[in-house]
mmCIF file of N, CA and C in Angstrom:
data_model
loop_
_atom_site.group_PDB
_atom_site.id
_atom_site.type_symbol
_atom_site.label_atom_id
_atom_site.label_comp_id
_atom_site.label_asym_id
_atom_site.label_seq_id
_atom_site.Cartn_x
_atom_site.Cartn_y
_atom_site.Cartn_z
ATOM 1 N N MET A 1341 -20.414 -0.173 29.960
ATOM 2 C CA MET A 1341 -19.904 -1.038 30.984
ATOM 3 C C MET A 1341 -20.466 -2.434 30.752
ATOM 4 N N ASN A 1342 -19.653 -3.448 30.925
ATOM 5 C CA ASN A 1342 -20.078 -4.836 30.740
ATOM 6 C C ASN A 1342 -20.071 -5.552 32.078
ATOM 7 N N THR A 1343 -20.975 -6.502 32.227
ATOM 8 C CA THR A 1343 -20.946 -7.359 33.397
ATOM 9 C C THR A 1343 -20.852 -8.781 32.927
ATOM 10 N N GLY A 1344 -20.247 -9.619 33.727
ATOM 11 C CA GLY A 1344 -20.106 -11.025 33.348
ATOM 12 C C GLY A 1344 -19.991 -11.877 34.590
ATOM 13 N N SER A 1345 -20.255 -13.151 34.436
ATOM 14 C CA SER A 1345 -20.146 -14.089 35.535
ATOM 15 C C SER A 1345 -19.160 -15.165 35.153
ATOM 16 N N ASP A 1346 -18.314 -15.571 36.102
ATOM 17 C CA ASP A 1346 -17.329 -16.606 35.817
ATOM 18 C C ASP A 1346 -17.812 -17.986 36.246
ATOM 19 N N GLY A 1347 -19.090 -18.111 36.563
ATOM 20 C CA GLY A 1347 -19.642 -19.404 36.932
ATOM 21 C C GLY A 1347 -19.595 -19.670 38.434
ATOM 22 N N SER A 1348 -18.922 -18.829 39.204
ATOM 23 C CA SER A 1348 -18.813 -19.061 40.641
ATOM 24 C C SER A 1348 -19.871 -18.307 41.420
ATOM 25 N N GLY A 1349 -20.774 -17.620 40.702
ATOM 26 C CA GLY A 1349 -21.808 -16.862 41.383
ATOM 27 C C GLY A 1349 -21.413 -15.408 41.577
ATOM 28 N N GLU A 1350 -20.137 -15.081 41.379
ATOM 29 C CA GLU A 1350 -19.689 -13.710 41.508
ATOM 30 C C GLU A 1350 -19.857 -13.017 40.168
ATOM 31 N N ILE A 1351 -20.163 -11.750 40.213
ATOM 32 C CA ILE A 1351 -20.321 -10.981 38.994
ATOM 33 C C ILE A 1351 -19.152 -10.020 38.884
ATOM 34 N N ALA A 1352 -18.482 -10.069 37.736
ATOM 35 C CA ALA A 1352 -17.367 -9.166 37.489
ATOM 36 C C ALA A 1352 -17.875 -8.013 36.642
ATOM 37 N N VAL A 1353 -17.473 -6.812 36.980
ATOM 38 C CA VAL A 1353 -17.885 -5.630 36.243
ATOM 39 C C VAL A 1353 -16.633 -4.981 35.687
ATOM 40 N N ALA A 1354 -16.682 -4.646 34.381
ATOM 41 C CA ALA A 1354 -15.523 -4.017 33.760
ATOM 42 C C ALA A 1354 -15.997 -3.078 32.671
ATOM 43 N N THR A 1355 -15.179 -2.112 32.343
ATOM 44 C CA THR A 1355 -15.483 -1.248 31.214
ATOM 45 C C THR A 1355 -14.976 -1.923 29.959
ATOM 46 N N ASP A 1356 -15.387 -1.422 28.794
ATOM 47 C CA ASP A 1356 -14.973 -2.032 27.529
ATOM 48 C C ASP A 1356 -13.464 -2.127 27.442
ATOM 49 N N GLY A 1357 -12.974 -3.303 27.006
ATOM 50 C CA GLY A 1357 -11.550 -3.515 26.816
ATOM 51 C C GLY A 1357 -10.834 -4.053 28.034
ATOM 52 N N MET A 1358 -11.516 -4.166 29.164
ATOM 53 C CA MET A 1358 -10.861 -4.680 30.361
ATOM 54 C C MET A 1358 -11.230 -6.139 30.557
ATOM 55 N N ASP A 1359 -10.507 -6.817 31.438
ATOM 56 C CA ASP A 1359 -10.758 -8.228 31.712
ATOM 57 C C ASP A 1359 -12.087 -8.437 32.417
ATOM 58 N N VAL A 1360 -12.814 -9.468 31.994
ATOM 59 C CA VAL A 1360 -14.021 -9.900 32.686
ATOM 60 C C VAL A 1360 -13.873 -11.390 32.908
ATOM 61 N N GLY A 1361 -13.679 -11.815 34.114
ATOM 62 C CA GLY A 1361 -13.553 -13.236 34.409
ATOM 63 C C GLY A 1361 -12.348 -13.872 33.746
ATOM 64 N N GLY A 1362 -11.256 -13.131 33.571
ATOM 65 C CA GLY A 1362 -10.040 -13.698 33.008
ATOM 66 C C GLY A 1362 -9.976 -13.673 31.496
ATOM 67 N N ALA A 1363 -11.003 -13.191 30.817
ATOM 68 C CA ALA A 1363 -10.993 -13.140 29.342
ATOM 69 C C ALA A 1363 -11.148 -11.698 28.906
ATOM 70 N N GLN A 1364 -10.614 -11.397 27.754
ATOM 71 C CA GLN A 1364 -10.715 -10.049 27.214
ATOM 72 C C GLN A 1364 -12.182 -9.755 26.900
ATOM 73 N N ALA A 1365 -12.695 -8.639 27.402
ATOM 74 C CA ALA A 1365 -14.082 -8.270 27.139
ATOM 75 C C ALA A 1365 -14.228 -7.962 25.647
ATOM 76 N N GLU A 1366 -15.287 -8.495 25.048
ATOM 77 C CA GLU A 1366 -15.497 -8.271 23.624
ATOM 78 C C GLU A 1366 -16.014 -6.862 23.400
ATOM 79 N N GLN A 1367 -15.623 -6.287 22.270
ATOM 80 C CA GLN A 1367 -16.073 -4.956 21.939
ATOM 81 C C GLN A 1367 -17.581 -4.988 21.766
ATOM 82 N N GLY A 1368 -18.235 -3.922 22.174
ATOM 83 C CA GLY A 1368 -19.681 -3.868 22.119
ATOM 84 C C GLY A 1368 -20.210 -4.013 20.700
ATOM 85 N N LEU A 1369 -21.485 -4.370 20.613
ATOM 86 C CA LEU A 1369 -22.126 -4.530 19.311
ATOM 87 C C LEU A 1369 -22.538 -3.173 18.777
ATOM 88 N N GLY A 1370 -22.654 -3.083 17.479
ATOM 89 C CA GLY A 1370 -23.148 -1.864 16.866
ATOM 90 C C GLY A 1370 -22.197 -1.314 15.823
ATOM 91 N N SER A 1371 -22.569 -0.151 15.319
ATOM 92 C CA SER A 1371 -21.835 0.479 14.228
ATOM 93 C C SER A 1371 -20.451 0.937 14.672
ATOM 94 N N ARG A 1372 -19.491 0.758 13.770
ATOM 95 C CA ARG A 1372 -18.147 1.243 14.029
ATOM 96 C C ARG A 1372 -17.816 2.417 13.097
ATOM 97 N N ALA A 1373 -18.853 3.057 12.605
ATOM 98 C CA ALA A 1373 -18.663 4.211 11.730
ATOM 99 C C ALA A 1373 -18.092 5.374 12.541
ATOM 100 N N PRO A 1374 -17.372 6.272 11.891
ATOM 101 C CA PRO A 1374 -16.863 7.446 12.607
ATOM 102 C C PRO A 1374 -18.007 8.261 13.211
ATOM 103 N N GLU A 1375 -17.716 8.974 14.272
ATOM 104 C CA GLU A 1375 -18.756 9.722 14.994
ATOM 105 C C GLU A 1375 -19.434 10.766 14.113
ATOM 106 N N PHE A 1376 -18.667 11.449 13.247
ATOM 107 C CA PHE A 1376 -19.296 12.477 12.409
ATOM 108 C C PHE A 1376 -20.283 11.849 11.426
ATOM 109 N N VAL A 1377 -20.080 10.565 11.062
ATOM 110 C CA VAL A 1377 -21.027 9.874 10.182
ATOM 111 C C VAL A 1377 -22.272 9.485 10.972
ATOM 112 N N LYS A 1378 -22.068 8.976 12.193
ATOM 113 C CA LYS A 1378 -23.215 8.568 13.013
ATOM 114 C C LYS A 1378 -24.086 9.760 13.411
ATOM 115 N N ALA A 1379 -23.494 10.939 13.489
ATOM 116 C CA ALA A 1379 -24.233 12.118 13.929
ATOM 117 C C ALA A 1379 -25.243 12.594 12.888
ATOM 118 N N ARG A 1380 -25.068 12.239 11.641
ATOM 119 C CA ARG A 1380 -25.969 12.668 10.573
ATOM 120 C C ARG A 1380 -26.691 11.444 10.001
ATOM 121 N N ARG A 1381 -27.993 11.412 10.153
ATOM 122 C CA ARG A 1381 -28.791 10.232 9.795
ATOM 123 C C ARG A 1381 -28.640 9.859 8.321
ATOM 124 N N VAL A 1382 -28.745 10.819 7.417
ATOM 125 C CA VAL A 1382 -28.664 10.522 5.983
ATOM 126 C C VAL A 1382 -27.270 9.995 5.640
ATOM 127 N N LEU A 1383 -26.234 10.608 6.210
ATOM 128 C CA LEU A 1383 -24.866 10.167 5.956
ATOM 129 C C LEU A 1383 -24.642 8.758 6.510
ATOM 130 N N HIS A 1384 -25.196 8.494 7.703
ATOM 131 C CA HIS A 1384 -25.038 7.163 8.301
ATOM 132 C C HIS A 1384 -25.773 6.109 7.485
ATOM 133 N N LEU A 1385 -26.959 6.435 6.999
ATOM 134 C CA LEU A 1385 -27.712 5.487 6.174
ATOM 135 C C LEU A 1385 -26.968 5.195 4.869
ATOM 136 N N SER A 1386 -26.401 6.227 4.237
ATOM 137 C CA SER A 1386 -25.648 5.987 3.008
ATOM 138 C C SER A 1386 -24.366 5.216 3.308
ATOM 139 N N TRP A 1387 -23.774 5.443 4.465
ATOM 140 C CA TRP A 1387 -22.593 4.674 4.907
ATOM 141 C C TRP A 1387 -22.967 3.193 5.026
ATOM 142 N N GLN A 1388 -24.101 2.918 5.663
ATOM 143 C CA GLN A 1388 -24.546 1.537 5.828
ATOM 144 C C GLN A 1388 -24.835 0.881 4.482
ATOM 145 N N VAL A 1389 -25.442 1.595 3.562
ATOM 146 C CA VAL A 1389 -25.714 1.047 2.237
ATOM 147 C C VAL A 1389 -24.400 0.723 1.536
ATOM 148 N N GLY A 1390 -23.426 1.622 1.627
ATOM 149 C CA GLY A 1390 -22.121 1.375 1.020
ATOM 150 C C GLY A 1390 -21.429 0.157 1.617
ATOM 151 N N VAL A 1391 -21.445 0.047 2.948
ATOM 152 C CA VAL A 1391 -20.834 -1.112 3.614
ATOM 153 C C VAL A 1391 -21.553 -2.388 3.193
ATOM 154 N N PHE A 1392 -22.890 -2.330 3.111
ATOM 155 C CA PHE A 1392 -23.643 -3.512 2.712
ATOM 156 C C PHE A 1392 -23.288 -3.939 1.295
ATOM 157 N N LEU A 1393 -23.195 -2.987 0.376
ATOM 158 C CA LEU A 1393 -22.898 -3.328 -1.021
ATOM 159 C C LEU A 1393 -21.481 -3.870 -1.181
ATOM 160 N N ILE A 1394 -20.516 -3.284 -0.483
ATOM 161 C CA ILE A 1394 -19.136 -3.798 -0.546
ATOM 162 C C ILE A 1394 -19.078 -5.205 0.042
ATOM 163 N N GLY A 1395 -19.717 -5.405 1.199
ATOM 164 C CA GLY A 1395 -19.754 -6.740 1.805
ATOM 165 C C GLY A 1395 -20.450 -7.746 0.906
ATOM 166 N N LEU A 1396 -21.534 -7.307 0.250
ATOM 167 C CA LEU A 1396 -22.263 -8.192 -0.657
ATOM 168 C C LEU A 1396 -21.392 -8.596 -1.844
ATOM 169 N N ALA A 1397 -20.618 -7.666 -2.373
ATOM 170 C CA ALA A 1397 -19.731 -7.987 -3.492
ATOM 171 C C ALA A 1397 -18.664 -8.991 -3.061
ATOM 172 N N VAL A 1398 -18.114 -8.817 -1.868
ATOM 173 C CA VAL A 1398 -17.079 -9.731 -1.390
ATOM 174 C C VAL A 1398 -17.673 -11.113 -1.115
ATOM 175 N N VAL A 1399 -18.830 -11.161 -0.467
ATOM 176 C CA VAL A 1399 -19.484 -12.453 -0.205
ATOM 177 C C VAL A 1399 -19.858 -13.124 -1.530
ATOM 178 N N GLY A 1400 -20.353 -12.359 -2.486
ATOM 179 C CA GLY A 1400 -20.684 -12.916 -3.805
ATOM 180 C C GLY A 1400 -19.455 -13.502 -4.486
ATOM 181 N N ALA A 1401 -18.326 -12.792 -4.407
ATOM 182 C CA ALA A 1401 -17.084 -13.318 -4.987
ATOM 183 C C ALA A 1401 -16.676 -14.612 -4.284
ATOM 184 N N GLY A 1402 -16.865 -14.682 -2.982
ATOM 185 C CA GLY A 1402 -16.543 -15.907 -2.240
ATOM 186 C C GLY A 1402 -17.428 -17.066 -2.648
ATOM 187 N N ILE A 1403 -18.706 -16.793 -2.881
ATOM 188 C CA ILE A 1403 -19.631 -17.850 -3.312
ATOM 189 C C ILE A 1403 -19.229 -18.362 -4.686
ATOM 190 N N VAL A 1404 -18.810 -17.447 -5.559
ATOM 191 C CA VAL A 1404 -18.350 -17.864 -6.888
ATOM 192 C C VAL A 1404 -17.091 -18.728 -6.757
ATOM 193 N N MET A 1405 -16.231 -18.413 -5.795
ATOM 194 C CA MET A 1405 -14.983 -19.157 -5.619
ATOM 195 C C MET A 1405 -15.180 -20.539 -4.997
ATOM 196 N N LEU A 1406 -16.343 -20.815 -4.425
ATOM 197 C CA LEU A 1406 -16.539 -22.133 -3.806
ATOM 198 C C LEU A 1406 -16.332 -23.269 -4.807
ATOM 199 N N PRO A 1407 -17.007 -23.268 -5.965
ATOM 200 C CA PRO A 1407 -16.753 -24.367 -6.917
ATOM 201 C C PRO A 1407 -15.513 -24.138 -7.781
ATOM 202 N N LEU A 1408 -15.049 -22.906 -7.862
ATOM 203 C CA LEU A 1408 -13.881 -22.579 -8.675
ATOM 204 C C LEU A 1408 -12.636 -22.541 -7.789
ATOM 205 N N PRO A 1409 -11.463 -22.539 -8.398
ATOM 206 C CA PRO A 1409 -10.249 -22.415 -7.587
ATOM 207 C C PRO A 1409 -10.212 -21.062 -6.881
ATOM 208 N N GLY A 1410 -9.881 -21.111 -5.627
ATOM 209 C CA GLY A 1410 -9.787 -19.882 -4.851
ATOM 210 C C GLY A 1410 -10.230 -20.115 -3.422
ATOM 211 N N PRO A 1411 -9.904 -19.198 -2.551
ATOM 212 C CA PRO A 1411 -10.228 -19.339 -1.126
ATOM 213 C C PRO A 1411 -11.657 -18.894 -0.824
ATOM 214 N N GLY A 1412 -12.641 -19.627 -1.289
ATOM 215 C CA GLY A 1412 -14.042 -19.229 -1.181
ATOM 216 C C GLY A 1412 -14.500 -18.909 0.217
ATOM 217 N N TRP A 1413 -14.287 -19.822 1.165
ATOM 218 C CA TRP A 1413 -14.775 -19.603 2.526
ATOM 219 C C TRP A 1413 -14.073 -18.437 3.191
ATOM 220 N N VAL A 1414 -12.779 -18.285 2.932
ATOM 221 C CA VAL A 1414 -12.033 -17.167 3.522
ATOM 222 C C VAL A 1414 -12.608 -15.845 3.025
ATOM 223 N N VAL A 1415 -12.911 -15.763 1.743
ATOM 224 C CA VAL A 1415 -13.459 -14.539 1.168
ATOM 225 C C VAL A 1415 -14.867 -14.283 1.708
ATOM 226 N N ILE A 1416 -15.668 -15.332 1.857
ATOM 227 C CA ILE A 1416 -17.014 -15.166 2.422
ATOM 228 C C ILE A 1416 -16.934 -14.613 3.837
ATOM 229 N N PHE A 1417 -16.046 -15.162 4.652
ATOM 230 C CA PHE A 1417 -15.919 -14.653 6.023
ATOM 231 C C PHE A 1417 -15.311 -13.255 6.037
ATOM 232 N N GLY A 1418 -14.498 -12.924 5.031
ATOM 233 C CA GLY A 1418 -14.022 -11.545 4.901
ATOM 234 C C GLY A 1418 -15.171 -10.587 4.631
ATOM 235 N N GLY A 1419 -16.088 -10.986 3.772
ATOM 236 C CA GLY A 1419 -17.278 -10.169 3.518
ATOM 237 C C GLY A 1419 -18.145 -10.034 4.755
ATOM 238 N N MET A 1420 -18.261 -11.125 5.510
ATOM 239 C CA MET A 1420 -19.010 -11.057 6.767
ATOM 240 C C MET A 1420 -18.335 -10.087 7.740
ATOM 241 N N ALA A 1421 -17.005 -10.071 7.752
ATOM 242 C CA ALA A 1421 -16.278 -9.142 8.625
ATOM 243 C C ALA A 1421 -16.522 -7.697 8.190
ATOM 244 N N ILE A 1422 -16.629 -7.473 6.885
ATOM 245 C CA ILE A 1422 -16.960 -6.124 6.409
ATOM 246 C C ILE A 1422 -18.348 -5.739 6.899
ATOM 247 N N TRP A 1423 -19.317 -6.646 6.762
ATOM 248 C CA TRP A 1423 -20.663 -6.362 7.262
ATOM 249 C C TRP A 1423 -20.659 -6.147 8.768
ATOM 250 N N ALA A 1424 -19.807 -6.883 9.484
ATOM 251 C CA ALA A 1424 -19.787 -6.787 10.945
ATOM 252 C C ALA A 1424 -19.302 -5.431 11.433
ATOM 253 N N THR A 1425 -18.659 -4.651 10.575
ATOM 254 C CA THR A 1425 -18.262 -3.308 10.997
ATOM 255 C C THR A 1425 -19.471 -2.399 11.178
ATOM 256 N N GLU A 1426 -20.610 -2.810 10.633
ATOM 257 C CA GLU A 1426 -21.773 -1.938 10.671
ATOM 258 C C GLU A 1426 -23.048 -2.593 11.193
ATOM 259 N N PHE A 1427 -23.177 -3.926 11.057
ATOM 260 C CA PHE A 1427 -24.443 -4.578 11.369
ATOM 261 C C PHE A 1427 -24.282 -5.572 12.523
ATOM 262 N N VAL A 1428 -25.188 -5.491 13.490
ATOM 263 C CA VAL A 1428 -25.136 -6.341 14.672
ATOM 264 C C VAL A 1428 -25.324 -7.811 14.297
ATOM 265 N N TRP A 1429 -26.241 -8.106 13.362
ATOM 266 C CA TRP A 1429 -26.490 -9.500 12.985
ATOM 267 C C TRP A 1429 -25.221 -10.157 12.460
ATOM 268 N N ALA A 1430 -24.406 -9.429 11.703
ATOM 269 C CA ALA A 1430 -23.161 -9.993 11.179
ATOM 270 C C ALA A 1430 -22.147 -10.192 12.302
ATOM 271 N N GLN A 1431 -22.132 -9.287 13.272
ATOM 272 C CA GLN A 1431 -21.242 -9.445 14.417
ATOM 273 C C GLN A 1431 -21.597 -10.703 15.200
ATOM 274 N N LEU A 1432 -22.894 -10.944 15.373
ATOM 275 C CA LEU A 1432 -23.326 -12.140 16.103
ATOM 276 C C LEU A 1432 -22.993 -13.417 15.324
ATOM 277 N N VAL A 1433 -23.171 -13.380 13.998
ATOM 278 C CA VAL A 1433 -22.826 -14.546 13.175
ATOM 279 C C VAL A 1433 -21.331 -14.842 13.267
ATOM 280 N N LEU A 1434 -20.501 -13.809 13.215
ATOM 281 C CA LEU A 1434 -19.052 -14.021 13.306
ATOM 282 C C LEU A 1434 -18.644 -14.549 14.681
ATOM 283 N N ARG A 1435 -19.281 -14.058 15.745
ATOM 284 C CA ARG A 1435 -18.978 -14.583 17.088
ATOM 285 C C ARG A 1435 -19.337 -16.058 17.184
ATOM 286 N N TRP A 1436 -20.521 -16.416 16.661
ATOM 287 C CA TRP A 1436 -20.965 -17.811 16.697
ATOM 288 C C TRP A 1436 -20.003 -18.685 15.895
ATOM 289 N N THR A 1437 -19.610 -18.209 14.715
ATOM 290 C CA THR A 1437 -18.691 -18.965 13.852
ATOM 291 C C THR A 1437 -17.341 -19.151 14.529
ATOM 292 N N LYS A 1438 -16.835 -18.102 15.137
ATOM 293 C CA LYS A 1438 -15.546 -18.198 15.825
ATOM 294 C C LYS A 1438 -15.617 -19.210 16.967
ATOM 295 N N ARG A 1439 -16.721 -19.192 17.711
ATOM 296 C CA ARG A 1439 -16.890 -20.137 18.818
ATOM 297 C C ARG A 1439 -16.944 -21.579 18.288
ATOM 298 N N LYS A 1440 -17.686 -21.812 17.197
ATOM 299 C CA LYS A 1440 -17.805 -23.162 16.645
ATOM 300 C C LYS A 1440 -16.480 -23.652 16.072
ATOM 301 N N VAL A 1441 -15.730 -22.779 15.405
ATOM 302 C CA VAL A 1441 -14.428 -23.172 14.850
ATOM 303 C C VAL A 1441 -13.459 -23.510 15.976
ATOM 304 N N THR A 1442 -13.482 -22.727 17.050
ATOM 305 C CA THR A 1442 -12.612 -23.007 18.199
ATOM 306 C C THR A 1442 -12.971 -24.347 18.834
ATOM 307 N N GLU A 1443 -14.272 -24.615 18.974
ATOM 308 C CA GLU A 1443 -14.699 -25.907 19.541
ATOM 309 C C GLU A 1443 -14.266 -27.064 18.638
ATOM 310 N N ALA A 1444 -14.412 -26.916 17.333
ATOM 311 C CA ALA A 1444 -14.014 -27.979 16.405
ATOM 312 C C ALA A 1444 -12.508 -28.210 16.455
ATOM 313 N N ALA A 1445 -11.739 -27.136 16.572
ATOM 314 C CA ALA A 1445 -10.281 -27.283 16.668
ATOM 315 C C ALA A 1445 -9.900 -28.017 17.948
ATOM 316 N N GLN A 1446 -10.575 -27.722 19.049
ATOM 317 C CA GLN A 1446 -10.292 -28.417 20.299
ATOM 318 C C GLN A 1446 -10.664 -29.897 20.198
ATOM 319 N N ARG A 1447 -11.793 -30.202 19.567
ATOM 320 C CA ARG A 1447 -12.186 -31.605 19.387
ATOM 321 C C ARG A 1447 -11.188 -32.334 18.498
ATOM 322 N N ALA A 1448 -10.690 -31.671 17.470
ATOM 323 C CA ALA A 1448 -9.748 -32.311 16.543
ATOM 324 C C ALA A 1448 -8.422 -32.616 17.228
ATOM 325 N N LEU A 1449 -8.075 -31.851 18.246
ATOM 326 C CA LEU A 1449 -6.816 -32.083 18.963
ATOM 327 C C LEU A 1449 -6.937 -33.162 20.032
ATOM 328 N N ASP A 1450 -8.148 -33.644 20.285
ATOM 329 C CA ASP A 1450 -8.353 -34.705 21.262
ATOM 330 C C ASP A 1450 -7.649 -35.974 20.771
ATOM 331 N N PRO A 1451 -6.799 -36.607 21.599
ATOM 332 C CA PRO A 1451 -6.040 -37.786 21.151
ATOM 333 C C PRO A 1451 -6.918 -38.930 20.638
ATOM 334 N N ARG A 1452 -8.063 -39.168 21.262
ATOM 335 C CA ARG A 1452 -8.939 -40.254 20.799
ATOM 336 C C ARG A 1452 -9.476 -39.957 19.406
ATOM 337 N N VAL A 1453 -9.865 -38.717 19.168
ATOM 338 C CA VAL A 1453 -10.389 -38.333 17.860
ATOM 339 C C VAL A 1453 -9.287 -38.433 16.808
ATOM 340 N N ARG A 1454 -8.081 -37.997 17.161
ATOM 341 C CA ARG A 1454 -6.964 -38.091 16.211
ATOM 342 C C ARG A 1454 -6.658 -39.541 15.864
ATOM 343 N N ARG A 1455 -6.666 -40.430 16.864
ATOM 344 C CA ARG A 1455 -6.433 -41.863 16.599
ATOM 345 C C ARG A 1455 -7.499 -42.417 15.680
ATOM 346 N N ARG A 1456 -8.744 -42.074 15.958
ATOM 347 C CA ARG A 1456 -9.847 -42.553 15.118
ATOM 348 C C ARG A 1456 -9.693 -42.049 13.689
ATOM 349 N N ASN A 1457 -9.372 -40.771 13.535
ATOM 350 C CA ASN A 1457 -9.209 -40.205 12.197
ATOM 351 C C ASN A 1457 -8.044 -40.847 11.456
ATOM 352 N N LEU A 1458 -6.936 -41.084 12.149
ATOM 353 C CA LEU A 1458 -5.794 -41.744 11.508
ATOM 354 C C LEU A 1458 -6.131 -43.175 11.104
ATOM 355 N N THR A 1459 -6.863 -43.884 11.962
ATOM 356 C CA THR A 1459 -7.268 -45.252 11.648
ATOM 357 C C THR A 1459 -8.183 -45.276 10.425
ATOM 358 N N LEU A 1460 -9.183 -44.395 10.403
ATOM 359 C CA LEU A 1460 -10.094 -44.348 9.260
ATOM 360 C C LEU A 1460 -9.361 -43.958 7.976
ATOM 361 N N THR A 1461 -8.397 -43.055 8.077
ATOM 362 C CA THR A 1461 -7.612 -42.671 6.898
ATOM 363 C C THR A 1461 -6.795 -43.851 6.393
ATOM 364 N N ALA A 1462 -6.174 -44.586 7.314
ATOM 365 C CA ALA A 1462 -5.376 -45.751 6.908
ATOM 366 C C ALA A 1462 -6.263 -46.803 6.235
ATOM 367 N N ILE A 1463 -7.435 -47.071 6.807
ATOM 368 C CA ILE A 1463 -8.359 -48.044 6.214
ATOM 369 C C ILE A 1463 -8.781 -47.577 4.814
ATOM 370 N N GLY A 1464 -9.099 -46.290 4.677
ATOM 371 C CA GLY A 1464 -9.486 -45.755 3.374
ATOM 372 C C GLY A 1464 -8.375 -45.888 2.348
ATOM 373 N N LEU A 1465 -7.135 -45.618 2.759
ATOM 374 C CA LEU A 1465 -6.006 -45.751 1.834
ATOM 375 C C LEU A 1465 -5.788 -47.199 1.415
ATOM 376 N N VAL A 1466 -5.968 -48.136 2.340
ATOM 377 C CA VAL A 1466 -5.831 -49.552 2.001
ATOM 378 C C VAL A 1466 -6.908 -49.955 0.995
ATOM 379 N N ILE A 1467 -8.136 -49.512 1.203
ATOM 380 C CA ILE A 1467 -9.227 -49.840 0.273
ATOM 381 C C ILE A 1467 -8.930 -49.272 -1.115
ATOM 382 N N VAL A 1468 -8.473 -48.016 -1.178
ATOM 383 C CA VAL A 1468 -8.153 -47.403 -2.472
ATOM 384 C C VAL A 1468 -7.005 -48.150 -3.142
ATOM 385 N N ALA A 1469 -5.987 -48.555 -2.370
ATOM 386 C CA ALA A 1469 -4.850 -49.281 -2.944
ATOM 387 C C ALA A 1469 -5.299 -50.640 -3.482
ATOM 388 N N VAL A 1470 -6.167 -51.345 -2.761
ATOM 389 C CA VAL A 1470 -6.661 -52.650 -3.222
ATOM 390 C C VAL A 1470 -7.482 -52.485 -4.501
ATOM 391 N N LEU A 1471 -8.374 -51.510 -4.519
ATOM 392 C CA LEU A 1471 -9.178 -51.285 -5.727
ATOM 393 C C LEU A 1471 -8.307 -50.883 -6.904
ATOM 394 N N GLY A 1472 -7.306 -50.029 -6.653
ATOM 395 C CA GLY A 1472 -6.377 -49.657 -7.719
ATOM 396 C C GLY A 1472 -5.594 -50.856 -8.222
ATOM 397 N N GLY A 1473 -5.160 -51.743 -7.316
ATOM 398 C CA GLY A 1473 -4.443 -52.951 -7.713
ATOM 399 C C GLY A 1473 -5.312 -53.874 -8.548
ATOM 400 N N ILE A 1474 -6.573 -54.042 -8.151
ATOM 401 C CA ILE A 1474 -7.498 -54.883 -8.923
ATOM 402 C C ILE A 1474 -7.694 -54.295 -10.313
ATOM 403 N N TYR A 1475 -7.856 -52.993 -10.406
ATOM 404 C CA TYR A 1475 -8.028 -52.338 -11.701
ATOM 405 C C TYR A 1475 -6.805 -52.574 -12.592
ATOM 406 N N LEU A 1476 -5.611 -52.354 -12.032
ATOM 407 C CA LEU A 1476 -4.391 -52.553 -12.822
ATOM 408 C C LEU A 1476 -4.210 -54.011 -13.211
ATOM 409 N N TRP A 1477 -4.558 -54.964 -12.342
ATOM 410 C CA TRP A 1477 -4.425 -56.397 -12.643
ATOM 411 C C TRP A 1477 -5.365 -56.788 -13.773
ATOM 412 N N LYS A 1478 -6.600 -56.227 -13.735
ATOM 413 C CA LYS A 1478 -7.591 -56.618 -14.733
ATOM 414 C C LYS A 1478 -7.392 -55.904 -16.072
ATOM 415 N N PHE A 1479 -7.090 -54.588 -16.061
ATOM 416 C CA PHE A 1479 -7.066 -53.812 -17.295
ATOM 417 C C PHE A 1479 -5.674 -53.307 -17.678
ATOM 418 N N GLY A 1480 -4.743 -53.341 -16.775
ATOM 419 C CA GLY A 1480 -3.430 -52.748 -17.052
ATOM 420 C C GLY A 1480 -3.522 -51.235 -16.967
ATOM 421 N N VAL A 1481 -2.584 -50.562 -17.609
ATOM 422 C CA VAL A 1481 -2.585 -49.103 -17.572
ATOM 423 C C VAL A 1481 -3.342 -48.605 -18.795
ATOM 424 N N VAL A 1482 -4.697 -48.597 -18.683
ATOM 425 C CA VAL A 1482 -5.583 -48.143 -19.747
ATOM 426 C C VAL A 1482 -6.582 -47.185 -19.116
ATOM 427 N N MET A 1483 -6.860 -46.100 -19.810
ATOM 428 C CA MET A 1483 -7.830 -45.144 -19.295
ATOM 429 C C MET A 1483 -9.215 -45.787 -19.286
ATOM 430 N N PRO A 1484 -10.048 -45.489 -18.293
ATOM 431 C CA PRO A 1484 -11.353 -46.142 -18.177
ATOM 432 C C PRO A 1484 -12.240 -45.962 -19.397
ATOM 433 N N TRP A 1485 -12.164 -44.847 -20.091
ATOM 434 C CA TRP A 1485 -13.031 -44.625 -21.245
ATOM 435 C C TRP A 1485 -12.563 -45.356 -22.494
ATOM 436 N N LYS A 1486 -11.383 -46.002 -22.425
ATOM 437 C CA LYS A 1486 -10.893 -46.764 -23.559
ATOM 438 C C LYS A 1486 -11.025 -48.275 -23.334
ATOM 439 N N ILE A 1487 -11.646 -48.690 -22.251
ATOM 440 C CA ILE A 1487 -11.802 -50.102 -21.936
ATOM 441 C C ILE A 1487 -12.919 -50.684 -22.799
ATOM 442 N N LYS A 1488 -12.625 -51.734 -23.520
ATOM 443 C CA LYS A 1488 -13.646 -52.471 -24.284
ATOM 444 C C LYS A 1488 -14.149 -53.595 -23.388
ATOM 445 N N ASP A 1489 -15.266 -54.158 -23.731
ATOM 446 C CA ASP A 1489 -15.782 -55.298 -22.954
ATOM 447 C C ASP A 1489 -14.782 -56.444 -23.048
ATOM 448 N N GLN A 1490 -14.312 -56.907 -21.916
ATOM 449 C CA GLN A 1490 -13.307 -57.974 -21.910
ATOM 450 C C GLN A 1490 -13.803 -59.156 -21.118
#
């Protein structure tokens, strides 16, 4: 059973999966292994080792993809999701990450922030265009490594 407060001083009580204060109650923390696995300690420990190794391989592949072409961050968070099926620390990290990404998305949709970002982008493009024009005026269409002292 979960309890929650909606900020008004009232406490809402709900069972897992039911509404608490207008939001879907989050699934409890802990292992999501099948019951027959949890019932046997050695089997559960080997299950956890297997989940950890698979998650580690996926996270490792994501880290390799960061400098190389590929969806590095997506793969890393996929590995974290694999770990979150078994480990509470990974579940907490994913909850924190989801909350921060949602907050950043809300900030990015703020009209003032969007105006500022568009203005800075326009200024940056003008600077790049001016520098490119100066380069073409001075050297023409020549690769930088072929420029002699002029």
